[in-house]
Amino acid sequence: MTDKKRVFNARFALVITLILLVASAAGCAAPGVSQAAGAPAYIVIEAESGRVIAEERADAKMYPASTTKILTALVVLERMPLELEFTVPDCAVGVEGSSIYLRRGEKVSVGDMLYGLMLRSGNDAAVALAVATAGSVERFAAMMNERARRAGAASSNFVNPHGLHDDGHYTTARDLALITAEAYRHPEFARIVATKKVTTGEGENARVMYNKNKLLSSLEGANGVKTGYTTRSGKCLVGGAIVDGVQRISVLLGASGDMWSVTRELLMRKV
């Protein structure tokens, strides 16, 4: 190797080292909630009034992962009685990701599937409910988009009931907060998402379900809502809590850090 090449390689290595040091330092300098959590978007609102308490990049388009299921539950609750029983369709068996392990031909109720949807994040429960409600996932997605628009969610598009990644399936923190506020207007939704443990079905169809939402046991007044994660979406968490007698909703999308502590801080944020 010539002396010129050695000098060039040394200078190149120095430049790369400096770039990495600057990038590392920038990642550690986290003055705000968003940077501290690695979260590009969040919002906190009062459910009844819609008043915004805090926000950052709340209108950025994001992948919602399983927080999608809040809208799925809302559409189902407005169209289907909880006690209605139906047969699990073949297309709901073995859906990838989170599952409550539905069996082909199994008889289930809408209410039990909503628990499986919101407590255990069952993607199979999401497909089963979608087909029972609309006849197909595609028709159910159309219902989701229509309901989202009526909630004021103007920057979202949904193509499935579970939130498994699709480039055309997206929302914003603001839109998801508006959708969640609509869902909270239904007592059945509020009751389901605040449930820590439930047993559904009987005999061989009995299932004991524990809620994945750690807020329910780590924050006074917490009463919801839903977690979500894919490699493309990052960590997502929609939180709900009664603060000073008022229902608050927080939405945190795209987090890479501790979404639980950040969400607790957001929900308790002083006005």
Short mmCIF file of C-alpha atoms in Angstrom, two decimals:
data_model
loop_
_atom_site.label_atom_id
_atom_site.label_comp_id
_atom_site.label_asym_id
_atom_site.label_seq_id
_atom_site.Cartn_x
_atom_site.Cartn_y
_atom_site.Cartn_z
CA MET A 1 0.00 0.00 0.00
CA THR A 2 1.34 3.46 -0.95
CA ASP A 3 1.77 6.30 1.52
CA LYS A 4 -1.04 8.24 -0.23
CA LYS A 5 -3.44 5.33 0.19
CA ARG A 6 -2.49 5.00 3.87
CA VAL A 7 -3.19 8.70 4.46
CA PHE A 8 -6.51 8.46 2.59
CA ASN A 9 -7.65 5.39 4.58
CA ALA A 10 -6.68 7.01 7.88
CA ARG A 11 -8.61 10.17 7.05
CA PHE A 12 -11.63 8.17 5.86
CA ALA A 13 -11.67 6.15 9.11
CA LEU A 14 -11.44 9.37 11.14
CA VAL A 15 -14.41 10.91 9.29
CA ILE A 16 -16.55 7.80 9.85
CA THR A 17 -15.62 7.74 13.55
CA LEU A 18 -16.62 11.40 13.96
CA ILE A 19 -19.96 10.79 12.21
CA LEU A 20 -20.72 7.87 14.52
CA LEU A 21 -19.79 9.89 17.61
CA VAL A 22 -22.04 12.77 16.56
CA ALA A 23 -24.93 10.40 15.84
CA SER A 24 -24.47 8.68 19.18
CA ALA A 25 -24.40 11.97 21.04
CA ALA A 26 -27.55 13.14 19.26
CA GLY A 27 -29.34 9.94 20.26
CA CYS A 28 -28.42 10.47 23.92
CA ALA A 29 -29.51 14.10 24.05
CA ALA A 30 -33.19 13.51 24.78
CA PRO A 31 -34.82 16.69 26.06
CA GLY A 32 -38.38 15.69 25.17
CA VAL A 33 -40.70 12.74 25.69
CA SER A 34 -40.57 11.80 22.03
CA GLN A 35 -36.79 11.56 21.83
CA ALA A 36 -36.46 9.93 25.25
CA ALA A 37 -38.85 7.17 24.21
CA GLY A 38 -37.62 6.91 20.66
CA ALA A 39 -41.20 7.77 19.74
CA PRO A 40 -41.87 9.93 16.69
CA ALA A 41 -45.47 10.72 17.64
CA TYR A 42 -47.71 11.14 20.66
CA ILE A 43 -50.81 12.98 21.86
CA VAL A 44 -52.84 13.23 25.06
CA ILE A 45 -56.47 14.37 24.99
CA GLU A 46 -59.51 14.60 27.22
CA ALA A 47 -61.98 12.10 25.82
CA GLU A 48 -65.19 14.08 26.29
CA SER A 49 -64.09 17.55 25.25
CA GLY A 50 -61.34 16.56 22.84
CA ARG A 51 -59.04 19.11 24.46
CA VAL A 52 -55.38 18.43 23.65
CA ILE A 53 -53.13 18.35 26.71
CA ALA A 54 -49.85 17.53 24.95
CA GLU A 55 -48.74 16.51 21.49
CA GLU A 56 -45.73 16.02 19.26
CA ARG A 57 -45.93 15.14 15.57
CA ALA A 58 -49.49 14.05 16.22
CA ASP A 59 -50.38 14.27 12.53
CA ALA A 60 -47.45 12.20 11.23
CA LYS A 61 -48.60 9.08 9.40
CA MET A 62 -47.59 6.01 11.40
CA TYR A 63 -48.17 2.24 11.38
CA PRO A 64 -50.55 1.41 14.29
CA ALA A 65 -49.92 -2.36 14.67
CA SER A 66 -52.45 -3.94 17.07
CA THR A 67 -53.80 -0.61 18.33
CA THR A 68 -55.86 -1.04 15.13
CA LYS A 69 -58.05 -3.35 17.20
CA ILE A 70 -59.59 -0.38 19.01
CA LEU A 71 -61.35 0.53 15.78
CA THR A 72 -62.15 -3.13 15.12
CA ALA A 73 -63.87 -3.36 18.51
CA LEU A 74 -65.77 -0.12 17.90
CA VAL A 75 -67.15 -1.30 14.55
CA VAL A 76 -68.16 -4.68 15.99
CA LEU A 77 -69.81 -3.19 19.08
CA GLU A 78 -71.95 -0.89 16.95
CA ARG A 79 -73.15 -3.68 14.67
CA MET A 80 -73.20 -6.95 16.62
CA PRO A 81 -74.86 -8.06 19.91
CA LEU A 82 -72.39 -9.40 22.47
CA GLU A 83 -74.40 -12.56 23.04
CA LEU A 84 -74.52 -13.55 19.35
CA GLU A 85 -72.83 -16.89 18.71
CA PHE A 86 -71.13 -17.83 15.44
CA THR A 87 -68.84 -20.49 14.02
CA VAL A 88 -65.16 -19.66 13.65
CA PRO A 89 -64.45 -19.34 9.90
CA ASP A 90 -61.56 -21.27 8.37
CA CYS A 91 -59.71 -18.06 7.47
CA ALA A 92 -59.47 -17.12 11.17
CA VAL A 93 -57.63 -20.30 12.14
CA GLY A 94 -53.86 -20.02 12.33
CA VAL A 95 -53.58 -16.29 11.60
CA GLU A 96 -49.97 -15.24 12.21
CA GLY A 97 -48.88 -13.27 15.26
CA SER A 98 -50.74 -12.97 18.57
CA SER A 99 -53.43 -15.61 18.89
CA ILE A 100 -56.05 -17.08 21.19
CA TYR A 101 -55.76 -20.33 19.19
CA LEU A 102 -59.22 -20.59 17.74
CA ARG A 103 -60.15 -23.99 16.34
CA ARG A 104 -61.86 -24.69 13.05
CA GLY A 105 -65.63 -25.01 13.52
CA GLU A 106 -65.53 -23.77 17.12
CA LYS A 107 -68.64 -21.96 18.37
CA VAL A 108 -67.86 -18.60 19.98
CA SER A 109 -69.70 -15.45 21.02
CA VAL A 110 -69.06 -11.89 19.94
CA GLY A 111 -68.46 -10.85 23.55
CA ASP A 112 -65.88 -13.57 24.15
CA MET A 113 -64.05 -12.70 20.94
CA LEU A 114 -63.91 -9.04 21.97
CA TYR A 115 -62.11 -10.13 25.14
CA GLY A 116 -59.72 -12.18 23.02
CA LEU A 117 -59.24 -9.18 20.76
CA MET A 118 -58.58 -6.53 23.41
CA LEU A 119 -56.99 -8.48 26.29
CA ARG A 120 -54.85 -10.98 24.36
CA SER A 121 -54.61 -9.12 21.04
CA GLY A 122 -55.75 -12.19 19.13
CA ASN A 123 -55.28 -11.69 15.41
CA ASP A 124 -57.44 -14.77 14.88
CA ALA A 125 -60.17 -13.17 17.00
CA ALA A 126 -59.92 -10.04 14.85
CA VAL A 127 -60.45 -11.99 11.62
CA ALA A 128 -63.27 -14.04 13.14
CA LEU A 129 -65.09 -10.88 14.25
CA ALA A 130 -64.52 -9.16 10.92
CA VAL A 131 -65.98 -12.04 8.92
CA ALA A 132 -68.90 -12.49 11.33
CA THR A 133 -69.70 -8.77 11.07
CA ALA A 134 -69.17 -8.06 7.38
CA GLY A 135 -68.78 -11.38 5.58
CA SER A 136 -65.16 -10.73 4.64
CA VAL A 137 -62.07 -8.88 5.83
CA GLU A 138 -62.24 -6.56 2.82
CA ARG A 139 -65.81 -5.47 3.52
CA PHE A 140 -65.00 -5.05 7.20
CA ALA A 141 -62.03 -2.81 6.33
CA ALA A 142 -64.42 -0.59 4.36
CA MET A 143 -66.60 -0.34 7.48
CA MET A 144 -63.52 0.56 9.52
CA ASN A 145 -62.60 3.40 7.19
CA GLU A 146 -66.13 4.75 7.11
CA ARG A 147 -66.34 4.70 10.93
CA ALA A 148 -62.90 6.29 11.27
CA ARG A 149 -63.95 9.17 9.01
CA ARG A 150 -67.09 9.72 11.10
CA ALA A 151 -64.87 9.91 14.19
CA GLY A 152 -62.91 12.71 12.52
CA ALA A 153 -59.92 10.53 11.58
CA ALA A 154 -59.15 12.12 8.23
CA SER A 155 -55.55 10.96 7.76
CA SER A 156 -55.93 7.20 8.24
CA ASN A 157 -56.47 4.14 6.09
CA PHE A 158 -57.14 0.62 7.34
CA VAL A 159 -56.95 -2.57 5.29
CA ASN A 160 -57.28 -5.26 7.99
CA PRO A 161 -58.81 -5.72 11.45
CA HIS A 162 -55.63 -6.72 13.32
CA GLY A 163 -52.83 -4.34 12.31
CA LEU A 164 -50.35 -6.80 10.82
CA HIS A 165 -48.12 -4.72 8.60
CA ASP A 166 -49.33 -3.39 5.28
CA ASP A 167 -47.89 -0.27 3.66
CA GLY A 168 -51.43 0.94 3.00
CA HIS A 169 -52.50 0.53 6.64
CA TYR A 170 -51.70 3.66 8.63
CA THR A 171 -53.02 6.27 11.03
CA THR A 172 -51.86 9.23 13.12
CA ALA A 173 -51.69 9.73 16.86
CA ARG A 174 -54.45 12.34 16.61
CA ASP A 175 -56.72 10.12 14.53
CA LEU A 176 -56.24 7.16 16.86
CA ALA A 177 -57.06 9.32 19.88
CA LEU A 178 -60.30 10.44 18.22
CA ILE A 179 -61.21 6.83 17.39
CA THR A 180 -60.50 5.76 20.97
CA ALA A 181 -62.63 8.58 22.35
CA GLU A 182 -65.53 7.31 20.23
CA ALA A 183 -64.96 3.77 21.51
CA TYR A 184 -65.00 4.93 25.14
CA ARG A 185 -68.56 6.20 24.60
CA HIS A 186 -69.63 2.56 24.61
CA PRO A 187 -69.89 1.14 28.15
CA GLU A 188 -69.11 -2.35 26.86
CA PHE A 189 -65.83 -1.17 25.37
CA ALA A 190 -64.83 0.64 28.57
CA ARG A 191 -65.64 -2.45 30.62
CA ILE A 192 -63.73 -4.85 28.36
CA VAL A 193 -60.51 -2.82 28.10
CA ALA A 194 -60.44 -2.25 31.87
CA THR A 195 -60.72 -6.00 32.60
CA LYS A 196 -57.56 -7.55 34.02
CA LYS A 197 -58.64 -11.20 33.83
CA VAL A 198 -61.60 -13.08 32.41
CA THR A 199 -62.65 -16.66 31.71
CA THR A 200 -64.60 -17.19 28.51
CA GLY A 201 -66.38 -20.24 27.13
CA GLU A 202 -67.08 -23.53 28.86
CA GLY A 203 -65.57 -27.00 28.99
CA GLU A 204 -63.01 -27.62 26.27
CA ASN A 205 -63.70 -24.15 24.87
CA ALA A 206 -62.88 -22.37 28.14
CA ARG A 207 -60.12 -19.77 27.98
CA VAL A 208 -58.52 -17.83 30.82
CA MET A 209 -57.33 -14.47 29.52
CA TYR A 210 -55.06 -11.97 31.23
CA ASN A 211 -54.83 -8.42 29.94
CA LYS A 212 -51.44 -7.53 28.42
CA ASN A 213 -51.93 -3.88 29.40
CA LYS A 214 -49.55 -3.24 32.33
CA LEU A 215 -51.03 0.21 32.92
CA LEU A 216 -53.98 -1.41 34.68
CA SER A 217 -51.74 -2.55 37.51
CA SER A 218 -49.16 0.23 37.49
CA LEU A 219 -51.15 3.48 37.30
CA GLU A 220 -53.95 4.59 39.60
CA GLY A 221 -57.06 5.34 37.60
CA ALA A 222 -55.90 3.45 34.50
CA ASN A 223 -58.76 1.86 32.57
CA GLY A 224 -57.38 0.95 29.13
CA VAL A 225 -56.53 0.59 26.35
CA LYS A 226 -54.34 -1.37 23.87
CA THR A 227 -50.75 -2.34 23.06
CA GLY A 228 -49.24 -2.94 19.64
CA TYR A 229 -45.96 -3.90 18.03
CA THR A 230 -44.48 -4.91 14.69
CA THR A 231 -40.92 -4.46 13.51
CA ARG A 232 -42.12 -1.72 11.14
CA SER A 233 -44.39 0.11 13.61
CA GLY A 234 -42.17 -0.04 16.69
CA LYS A 235 -43.83 -0.10 20.09
CA CYS A 236 -47.31 1.39 20.19
CA LEU A 237 -49.50 2.02 23.22
CA VAL A 238 -52.86 3.70 23.60
CA GLY A 239 -53.46 4.45 27.26
CA GLY A 240 -56.54 5.44 29.18
CA ALA A 241 -56.96 6.76 32.72
CA ILE A 242 -59.30 8.82 34.86
CA VAL A 243 -57.31 11.87 36.01
CA ASP A 244 -59.02 14.36 38.34
CA GLY A 245 -62.36 12.88 37.37
CA VAL A 246 -61.76 13.24 33.63
CA GLN A 247 -61.17 10.44 31.12
CA ARG A 248 -57.83 10.95 29.40
CA ILE A 249 -56.49 9.14 26.36
CA SER A 250 -52.85 8.98 25.33
CA VAL A 251 -51.47 7.64 22.06
CA LEU A 252 -47.80 6.75 21.67
CA LEU A 253 -46.71 5.44 18.26
CA GLY A 254 -43.31 4.26 17.10
CA ALA A 255 -41.60 4.03 20.47
CA SER A 256 -38.33 2.17 20.88
CA GLY A 257 -37.85 2.71 24.61
CA ASP A 258 -39.98 2.17 27.72
CA MET A 259 -43.48 2.86 26.44
CA TRP A 260 -45.04 2.14 29.84
CA SER A 261 -43.23 4.82 31.84
CA VAL A 262 -43.60 7.36 29.03
CA THR A 263 -47.34 6.67 28.76
CA ARG A 264 -47.79 7.01 32.53
CA GLU A 265 -46.03 10.37 32.38
CA LEU A 266 -48.17 11.48 29.44
CA LEU A 267 -51.45 10.52 31.09
CA MET A 268 -50.51 12.38 34.26
CA ARG A 269 -49.18 15.44 32.43
CA LYS A 270 -50.20 18.71 34.14
CA VAL A 271 -52.36 21.04 32.10
#
